[in-house]
Coordinates of C-alpha atoms and ligand atoms in Angstrom, one line a residue:
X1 CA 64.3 -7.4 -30.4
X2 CA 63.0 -10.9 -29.5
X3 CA 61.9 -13.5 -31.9
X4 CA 60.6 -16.9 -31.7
X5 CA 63.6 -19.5 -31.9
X6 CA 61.5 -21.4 -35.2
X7 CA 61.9 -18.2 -36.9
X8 CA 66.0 -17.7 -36.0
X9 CA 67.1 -20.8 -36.0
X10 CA 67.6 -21.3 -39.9
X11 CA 69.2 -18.3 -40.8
X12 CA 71.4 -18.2 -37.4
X13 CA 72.8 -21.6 -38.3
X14 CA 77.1 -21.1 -38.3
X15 CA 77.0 -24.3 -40.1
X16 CA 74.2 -23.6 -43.3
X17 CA 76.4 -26.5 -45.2
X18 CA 76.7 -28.8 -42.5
X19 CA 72.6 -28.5 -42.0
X20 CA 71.8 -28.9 -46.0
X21 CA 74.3 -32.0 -45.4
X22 CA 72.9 -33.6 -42.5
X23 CA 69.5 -32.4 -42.1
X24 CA 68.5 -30.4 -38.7
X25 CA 66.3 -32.1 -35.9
X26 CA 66.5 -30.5 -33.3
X27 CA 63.8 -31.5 -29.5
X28 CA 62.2 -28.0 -28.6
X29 CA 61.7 -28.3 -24.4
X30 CA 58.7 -28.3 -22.8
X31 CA 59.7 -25.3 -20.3
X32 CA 61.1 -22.0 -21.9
X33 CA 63.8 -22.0 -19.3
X34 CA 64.1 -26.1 -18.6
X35 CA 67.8 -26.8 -18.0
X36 CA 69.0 -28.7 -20.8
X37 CA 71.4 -31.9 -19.8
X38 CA 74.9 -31.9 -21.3
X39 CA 74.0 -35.1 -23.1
X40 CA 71.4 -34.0 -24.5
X41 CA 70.3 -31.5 -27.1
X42 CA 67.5 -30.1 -26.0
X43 CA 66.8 -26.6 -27.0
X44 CA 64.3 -23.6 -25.3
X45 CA 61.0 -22.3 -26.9
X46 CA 62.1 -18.4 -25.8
X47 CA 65.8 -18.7 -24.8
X48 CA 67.4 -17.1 -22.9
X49 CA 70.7 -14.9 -23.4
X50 CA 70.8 -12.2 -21.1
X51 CA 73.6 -14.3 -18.8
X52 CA 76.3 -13.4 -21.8
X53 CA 78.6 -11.0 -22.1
X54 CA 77.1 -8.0 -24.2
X55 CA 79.1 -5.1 -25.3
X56 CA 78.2 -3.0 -22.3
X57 CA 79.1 -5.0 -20.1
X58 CA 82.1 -6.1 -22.5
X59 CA 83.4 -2.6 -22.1
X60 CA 83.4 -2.2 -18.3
X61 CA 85.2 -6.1 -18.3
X62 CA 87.9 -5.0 -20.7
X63 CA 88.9 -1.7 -18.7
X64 CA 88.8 -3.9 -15.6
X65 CA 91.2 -6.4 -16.8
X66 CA 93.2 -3.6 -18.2
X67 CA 93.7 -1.9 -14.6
X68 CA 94.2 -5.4 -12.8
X69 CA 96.9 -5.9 -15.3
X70 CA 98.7 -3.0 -14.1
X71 CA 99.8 -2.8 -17.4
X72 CA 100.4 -5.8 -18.7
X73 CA 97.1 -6.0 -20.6
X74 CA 96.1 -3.0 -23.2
X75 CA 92.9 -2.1 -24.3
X76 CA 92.2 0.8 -27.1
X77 CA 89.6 0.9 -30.2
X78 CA 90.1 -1.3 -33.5
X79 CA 87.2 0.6 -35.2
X80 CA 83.6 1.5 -35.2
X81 CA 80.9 -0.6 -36.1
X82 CA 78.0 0.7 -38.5
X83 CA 75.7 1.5 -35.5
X84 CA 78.7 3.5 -33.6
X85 CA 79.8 0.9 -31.6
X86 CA 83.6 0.9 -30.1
X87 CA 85.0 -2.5 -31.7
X88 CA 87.9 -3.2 -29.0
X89 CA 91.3 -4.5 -28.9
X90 CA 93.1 -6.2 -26.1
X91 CA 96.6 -6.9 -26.5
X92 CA 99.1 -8.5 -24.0
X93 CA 102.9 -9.6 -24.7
X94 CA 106.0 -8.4 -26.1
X95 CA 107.2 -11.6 -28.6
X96 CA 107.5 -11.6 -32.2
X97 CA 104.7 -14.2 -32.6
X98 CA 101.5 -12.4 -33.4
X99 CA 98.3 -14.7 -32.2
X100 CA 95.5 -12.7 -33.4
X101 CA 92.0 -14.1 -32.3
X102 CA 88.3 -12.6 -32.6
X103 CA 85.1 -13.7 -31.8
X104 CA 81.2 -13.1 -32.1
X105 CA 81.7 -12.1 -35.6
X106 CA 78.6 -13.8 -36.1
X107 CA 76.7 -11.6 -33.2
X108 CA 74.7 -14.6 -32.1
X109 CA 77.9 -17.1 -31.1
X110 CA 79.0 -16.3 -27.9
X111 CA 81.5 -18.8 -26.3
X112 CA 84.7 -16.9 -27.3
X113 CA 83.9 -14.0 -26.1
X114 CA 83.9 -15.3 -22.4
X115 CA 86.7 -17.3 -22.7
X116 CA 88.7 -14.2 -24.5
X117 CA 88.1 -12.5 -21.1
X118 CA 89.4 -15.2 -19.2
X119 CA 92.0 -15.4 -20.7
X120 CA 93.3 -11.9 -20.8
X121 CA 92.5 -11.3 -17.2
X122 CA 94.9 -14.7 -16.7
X123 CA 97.9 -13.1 -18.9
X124 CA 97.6 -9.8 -17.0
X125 CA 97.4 -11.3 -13.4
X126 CA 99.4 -14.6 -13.3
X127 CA 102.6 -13.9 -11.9
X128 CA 103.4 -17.8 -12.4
X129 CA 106.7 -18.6 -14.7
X130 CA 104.7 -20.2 -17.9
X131 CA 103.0 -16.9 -18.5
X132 CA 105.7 -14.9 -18.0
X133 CA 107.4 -16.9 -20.4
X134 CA 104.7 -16.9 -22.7
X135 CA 104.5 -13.1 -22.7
X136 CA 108.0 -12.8 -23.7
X137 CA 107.9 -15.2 -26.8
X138 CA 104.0 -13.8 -28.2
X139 CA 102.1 -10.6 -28.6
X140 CA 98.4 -12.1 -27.7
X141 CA 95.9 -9.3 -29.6
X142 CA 92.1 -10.7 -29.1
X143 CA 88.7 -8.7 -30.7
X144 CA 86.4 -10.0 -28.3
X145 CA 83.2 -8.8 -29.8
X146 CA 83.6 -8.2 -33.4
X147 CA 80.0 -7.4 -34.3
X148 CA 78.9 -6.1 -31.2
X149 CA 75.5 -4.7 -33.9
X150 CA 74.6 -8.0 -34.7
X151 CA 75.1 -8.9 -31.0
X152 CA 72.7 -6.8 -29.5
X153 CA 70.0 -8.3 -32.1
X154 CA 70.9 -11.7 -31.0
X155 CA 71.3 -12.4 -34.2
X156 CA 74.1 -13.5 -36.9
X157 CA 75.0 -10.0 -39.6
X158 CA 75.6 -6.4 -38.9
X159 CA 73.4 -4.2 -39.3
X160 CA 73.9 -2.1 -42.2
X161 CA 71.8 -0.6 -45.2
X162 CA 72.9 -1.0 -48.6
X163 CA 72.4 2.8 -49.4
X164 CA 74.7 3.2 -46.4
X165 CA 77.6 1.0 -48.9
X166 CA 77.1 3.6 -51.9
X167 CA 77.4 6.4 -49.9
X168 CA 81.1 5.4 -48.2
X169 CA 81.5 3.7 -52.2
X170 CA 80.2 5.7 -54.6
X171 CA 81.8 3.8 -57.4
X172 CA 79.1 1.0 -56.8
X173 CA 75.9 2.9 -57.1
X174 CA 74.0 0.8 -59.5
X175 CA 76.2 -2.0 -58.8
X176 CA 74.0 -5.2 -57.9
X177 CA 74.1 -6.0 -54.0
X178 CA 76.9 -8.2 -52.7
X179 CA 75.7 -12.0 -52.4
X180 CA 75.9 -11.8 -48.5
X181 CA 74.0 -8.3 -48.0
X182 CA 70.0 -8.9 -47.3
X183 CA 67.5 -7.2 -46.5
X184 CA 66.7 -9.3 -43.0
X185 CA 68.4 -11.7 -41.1
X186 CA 67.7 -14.2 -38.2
X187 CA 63.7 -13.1 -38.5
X188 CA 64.5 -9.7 -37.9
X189 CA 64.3 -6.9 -40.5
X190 CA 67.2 -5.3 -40.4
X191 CA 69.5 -5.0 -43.7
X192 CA 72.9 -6.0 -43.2
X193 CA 76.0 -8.7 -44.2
X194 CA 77.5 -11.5 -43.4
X195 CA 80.8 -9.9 -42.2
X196 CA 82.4 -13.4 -42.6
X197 CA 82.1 -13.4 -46.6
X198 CA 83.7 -9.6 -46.3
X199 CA 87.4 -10.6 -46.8
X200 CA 89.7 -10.6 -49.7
X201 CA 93.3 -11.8 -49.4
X202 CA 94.0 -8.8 -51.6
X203 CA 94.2 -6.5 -48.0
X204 CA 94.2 -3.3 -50.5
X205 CA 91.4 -4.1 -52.0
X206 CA 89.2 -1.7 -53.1
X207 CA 85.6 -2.3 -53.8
X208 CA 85.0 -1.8 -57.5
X209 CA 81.1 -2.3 -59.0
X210 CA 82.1 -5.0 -61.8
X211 CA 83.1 -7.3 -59.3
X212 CA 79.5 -7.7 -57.5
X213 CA 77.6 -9.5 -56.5
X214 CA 80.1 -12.1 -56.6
X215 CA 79.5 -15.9 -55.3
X216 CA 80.6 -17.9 -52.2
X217 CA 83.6 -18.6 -54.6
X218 CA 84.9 -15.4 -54.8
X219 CA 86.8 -13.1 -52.4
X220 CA 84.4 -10.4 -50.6
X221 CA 85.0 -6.6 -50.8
X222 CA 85.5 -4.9 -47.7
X223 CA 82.3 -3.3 -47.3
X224 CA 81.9 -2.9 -44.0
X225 CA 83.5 -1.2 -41.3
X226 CA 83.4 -4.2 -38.8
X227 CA 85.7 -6.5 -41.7
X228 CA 87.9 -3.3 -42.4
X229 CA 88.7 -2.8 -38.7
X230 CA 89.7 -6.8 -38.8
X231 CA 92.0 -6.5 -41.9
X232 CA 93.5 -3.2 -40.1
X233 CA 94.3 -4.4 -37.4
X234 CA 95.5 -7.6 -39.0
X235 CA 97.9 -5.4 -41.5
X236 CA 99.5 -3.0 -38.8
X237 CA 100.7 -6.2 -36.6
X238 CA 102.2 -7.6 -39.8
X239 CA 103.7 -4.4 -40.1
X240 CA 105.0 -3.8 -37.0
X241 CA 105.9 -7.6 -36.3
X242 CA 106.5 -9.0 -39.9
X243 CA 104.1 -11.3 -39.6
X244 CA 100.6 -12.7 -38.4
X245 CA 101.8 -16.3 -37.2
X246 CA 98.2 -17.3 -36.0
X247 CA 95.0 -16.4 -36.4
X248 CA 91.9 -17.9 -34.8
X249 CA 88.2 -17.0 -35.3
X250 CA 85.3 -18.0 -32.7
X251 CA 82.4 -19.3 -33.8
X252 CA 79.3 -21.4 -32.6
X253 CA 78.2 -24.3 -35.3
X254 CA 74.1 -24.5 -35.9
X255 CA 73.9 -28.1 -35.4
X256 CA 73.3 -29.2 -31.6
X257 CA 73.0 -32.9 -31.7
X258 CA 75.7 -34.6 -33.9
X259 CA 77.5 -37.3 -32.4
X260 CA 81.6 -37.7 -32.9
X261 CA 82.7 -40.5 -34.3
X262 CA 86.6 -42.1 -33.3
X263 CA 87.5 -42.5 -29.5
X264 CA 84.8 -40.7 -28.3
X265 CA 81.8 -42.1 -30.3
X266 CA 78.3 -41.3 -29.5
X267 CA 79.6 -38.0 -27.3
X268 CA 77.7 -35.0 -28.3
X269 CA 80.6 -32.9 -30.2
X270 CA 81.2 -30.2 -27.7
X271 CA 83.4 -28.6 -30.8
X272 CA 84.5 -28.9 -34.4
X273 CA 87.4 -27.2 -35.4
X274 CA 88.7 -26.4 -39.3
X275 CA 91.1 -25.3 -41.6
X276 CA 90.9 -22.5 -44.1
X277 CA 88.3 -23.9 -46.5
X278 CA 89.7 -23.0 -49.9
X279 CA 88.6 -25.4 -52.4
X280 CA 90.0 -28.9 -54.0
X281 CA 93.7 -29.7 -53.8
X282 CA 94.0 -27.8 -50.6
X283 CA 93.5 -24.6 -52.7
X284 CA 95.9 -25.4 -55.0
X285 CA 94.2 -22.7 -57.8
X286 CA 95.2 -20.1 -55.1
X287 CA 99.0 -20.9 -54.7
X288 CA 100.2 -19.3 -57.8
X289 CA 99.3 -15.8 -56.5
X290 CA 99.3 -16.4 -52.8
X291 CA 102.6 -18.6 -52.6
X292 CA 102.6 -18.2 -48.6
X293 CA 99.5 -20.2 -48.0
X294 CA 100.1 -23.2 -46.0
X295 CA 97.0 -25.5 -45.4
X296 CA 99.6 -28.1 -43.2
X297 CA 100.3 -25.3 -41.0
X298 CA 96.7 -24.4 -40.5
X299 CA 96.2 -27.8 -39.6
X300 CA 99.3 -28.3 -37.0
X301 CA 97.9 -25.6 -35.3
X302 CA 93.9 -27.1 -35.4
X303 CA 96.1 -30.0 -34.3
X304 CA 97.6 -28.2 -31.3
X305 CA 94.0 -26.9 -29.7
X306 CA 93.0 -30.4 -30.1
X307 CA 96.0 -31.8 -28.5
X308 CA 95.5 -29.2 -25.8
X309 CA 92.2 -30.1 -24.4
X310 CA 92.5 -33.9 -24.9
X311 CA 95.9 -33.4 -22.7
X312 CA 94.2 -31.1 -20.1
X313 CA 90.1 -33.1 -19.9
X314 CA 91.3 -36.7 -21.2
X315 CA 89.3 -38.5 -23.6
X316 CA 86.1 -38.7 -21.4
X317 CA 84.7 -35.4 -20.7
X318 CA 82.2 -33.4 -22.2
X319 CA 84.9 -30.4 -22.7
X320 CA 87.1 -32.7 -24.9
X321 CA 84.8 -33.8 -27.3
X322 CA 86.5 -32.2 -30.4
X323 CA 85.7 -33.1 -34.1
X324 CA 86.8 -31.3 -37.7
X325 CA 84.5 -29.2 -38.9
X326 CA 82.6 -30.2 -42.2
X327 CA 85.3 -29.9 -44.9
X328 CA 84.3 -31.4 -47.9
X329 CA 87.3 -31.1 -50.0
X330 CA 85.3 -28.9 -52.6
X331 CA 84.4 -26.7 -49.6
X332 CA 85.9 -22.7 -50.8
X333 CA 85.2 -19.6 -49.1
X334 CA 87.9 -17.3 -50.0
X335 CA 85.9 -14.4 -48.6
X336 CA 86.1 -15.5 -45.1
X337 CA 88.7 -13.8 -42.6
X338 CA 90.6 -17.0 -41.9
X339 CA 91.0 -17.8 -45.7
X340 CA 92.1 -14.3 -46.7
X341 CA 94.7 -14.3 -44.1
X342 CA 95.7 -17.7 -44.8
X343 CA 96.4 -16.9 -47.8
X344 CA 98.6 -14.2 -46.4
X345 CA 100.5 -16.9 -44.7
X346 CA 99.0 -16.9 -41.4
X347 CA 98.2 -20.6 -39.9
X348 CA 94.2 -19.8 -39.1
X349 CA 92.4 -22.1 -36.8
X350 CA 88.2 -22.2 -36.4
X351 CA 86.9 -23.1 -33.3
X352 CA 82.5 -24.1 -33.7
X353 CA 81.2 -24.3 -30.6
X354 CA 78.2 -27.0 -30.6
X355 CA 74.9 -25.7 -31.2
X356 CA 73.7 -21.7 -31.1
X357 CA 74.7 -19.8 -28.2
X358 CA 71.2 -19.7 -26.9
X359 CA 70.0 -23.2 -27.8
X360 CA 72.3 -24.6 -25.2
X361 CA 70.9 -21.7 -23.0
X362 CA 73.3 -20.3 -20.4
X363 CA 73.8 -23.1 -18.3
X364 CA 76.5 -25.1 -20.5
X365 CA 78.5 -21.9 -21.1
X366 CA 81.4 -23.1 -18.6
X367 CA 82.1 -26.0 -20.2
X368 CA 82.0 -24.4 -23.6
X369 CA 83.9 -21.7 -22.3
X370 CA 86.6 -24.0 -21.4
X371 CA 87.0 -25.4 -24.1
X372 CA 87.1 -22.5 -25.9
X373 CA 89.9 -21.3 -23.6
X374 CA 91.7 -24.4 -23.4
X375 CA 91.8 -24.6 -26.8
X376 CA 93.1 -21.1 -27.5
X377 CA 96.1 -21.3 -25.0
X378 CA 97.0 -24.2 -26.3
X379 CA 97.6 -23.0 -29.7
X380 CA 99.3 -19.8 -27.9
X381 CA 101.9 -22.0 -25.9
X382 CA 102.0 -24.6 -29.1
X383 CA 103.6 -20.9 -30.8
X384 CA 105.2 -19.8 -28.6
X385 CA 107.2 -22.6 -27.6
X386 CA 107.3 -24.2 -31.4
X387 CA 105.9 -27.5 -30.3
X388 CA 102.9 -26.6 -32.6
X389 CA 105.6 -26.4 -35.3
X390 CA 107.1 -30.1 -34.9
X391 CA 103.0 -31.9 -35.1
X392 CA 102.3 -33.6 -37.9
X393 CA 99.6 -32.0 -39.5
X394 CA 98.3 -34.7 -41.3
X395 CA 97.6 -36.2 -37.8
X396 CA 94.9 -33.4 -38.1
X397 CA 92.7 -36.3 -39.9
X398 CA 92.8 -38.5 -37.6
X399 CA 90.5 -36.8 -35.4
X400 CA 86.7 -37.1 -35.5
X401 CA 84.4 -36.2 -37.7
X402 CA 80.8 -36.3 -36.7
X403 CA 78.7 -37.9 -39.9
X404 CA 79.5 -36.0 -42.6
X405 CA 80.4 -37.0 -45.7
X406 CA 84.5 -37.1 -45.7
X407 CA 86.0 -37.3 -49.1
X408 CA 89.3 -37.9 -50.3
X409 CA 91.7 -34.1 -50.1
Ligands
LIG501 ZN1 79.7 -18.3 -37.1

């Protein structure tokens, strides 16, 4: 299903916050398939997005990279999206240091799951001693294509009915909608979440009706099978490793034209990258009953993909413009993955690729990709190796942010 691009574009914004902050101009092209330039933020009238990854084609990819492995790489099922999709699992690596990363969980942001690709057909076909290495001292798991659904829409939520929740819930017929189910999303009218608000750092949760709706404040409820296949997976590595040491999530931000302040000022930000946003005092309300989160660790490792691409692209290049992501200290969404598990004591990372996947049309997607990738190993060999371990997080504020309004943690 196509829509017009005026009609998406609000509701497929990453970044909602960041556009009530800043206020979004974007310049519509003349041509519906003009060829942006990097340094610019031009956007199509009828984009394009056939030239990304989509699930089919994800499938036939991932078995691919499995048999060029020749082991080394494993693909199997994580779950079963709402529409019947296979939600899959790659996982390469032996070590005790779990780096868990999806992507697309907001169907419409793209970037991640390219680079996800690359780099799992790099792990299972470099014979070179750094990977080698690598493999011994981390088990790599990545979800390429979380919500594989919303994907195939083009557009941001699942796609699930609320009658659909009552029937797998009984206990919540009559209970008032979660806050992040609707009724349409993107322009399209289809019913479904915001698997993104579908977390609760309570991994046993079950959903119970006096807790809905709920706000953005609270913790989310596992409603649907896309979130639940996350948090499985999620809880049998701890189990069978301990411990979740990393966990990244990759996202595209709506905003395509903000400019980075710092050492690269006036570069378009190519991406922002965050910490778990759990409210004022670094979450301190939280710490009482989730005594493992660790904000500076979520930060060293932010610090880490950062570090990364500055020391592969320099300070010049359009790959290595990296900012934070809007983080106004009183920012909390406990109901996101990477705050639920942080509050389990992983270290979670967001990577926001500038811009919607199809704003930026096809034609940027290497150098989004790679920086996606770059970013990604870097935190892998930062765990692996410890060196992410020994940065100082609050180095993390140094880097740029691109005009929003900072406030004191
Ligand atoms: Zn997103």
């Amino acid at each position: 299903m196509r829509t017009s691009a005026a009609v998406r574009r609000p509701g497929a914004l990453c970044a909602a916050l960041a556009t009530a902050v800043l206020g979004a101009s974007v310049t519509v092209a003349p041509s519906a398939h003009a060829t942006p330039p990097i340094d610019t933020c031009q956007v199509q009238e009828n984009p394009s997005w056939d030239g990304w990854t989509d699930h089919g084609e994800l499938t036939r990819e991932l078995k691919a990279v499995e048999r060029r492995s020749d082991g080394r790489v494993r693909v199997d099922k994580a779950g079963t999206t709402a529409e019947g999709r296979t939600m899959w699992r790659a996982r390469a690596g032996q070590g005790k240091k779990v780096v868990l990363v999806t992507s697309a969980i907001h169907g419409n942001e793209r970037t991640g799951t390219e680079a996800l690709l690359e780099i799992l057909d790099h792990l299972g076909t470099s014979d070179d001693p750094e990977t080698r290495a690598l493999l011994r001292r981390i088990t790599f798991v990545a979800m390429p294509m979380v919500n594989p659904d919303g994907g195939e829409l083009n557009r941001r939520m699942n796609v699930l009915p609320w009658d659909r929740v009552t029937d797998r819930f009984p206990q919540l017929a009559g209970a008032p909608r979660a806050w992040y189910h609707a009724e349409e999303g993107d322009g399209i009218a289809e019913p479904g979440f915001d698997l993104n608000r579908d977390f609760n750092p309570d991994l046993d949760y079950v959903p119970r009706a006096a807790d809905l709706p709920g706000e953005q404040t609270d913790p989310g409820f596992f409603l649907s099978p896309e979130s639940r296949a996350i948090r499985d997976t999620y809880v049998q590595l701890r189990q069978e490793k301990g411990h979740v040491e990393t966990y990244v999530d990759l996202h595209h931000m709506g905003p395509c034209d903000r400019l980075t302040s710092g050492p690269q000022k006036g570069k378009l930000i190519s991406m922002a990258i965050d910490y778990p946003p759990l409210g004022v005092r670094d979450g301190a309300k939280y710490k009482k009953q989730w005594p493992a989160l660790d904000q500076d660790k979520s930060r060293r490792y932010a610090l880490a993909a950062a570090k990364g691409i500055h020391g592969e692209y320099g300070m010049r290049q359009a790959e290595s413009a990296i900012g934070r992501y809007v983080h106004p200290d009183e920012r909390e969404y406990p109901g996101q993955g990477r705050s639920a598990f942080a509050l389990n004591g992983t270290g979670t990372v967001l990577f926001e690729v500038r811009g919607q996947s199809d704003d930026l049309g096809e034609q940027h997607k290497e150098v989004f990709t790679a920086t996606v990738r770059t970013g990604v190993e870097s935190i892998m060999k930062g765990v692996a190796t410890g060196s992410a371990d020994r940065l100082d997080g609050e180095e993390f504020f140094t880097l740029p942010t691109y005009g929003w309004d900072e406030k004191q943690r």
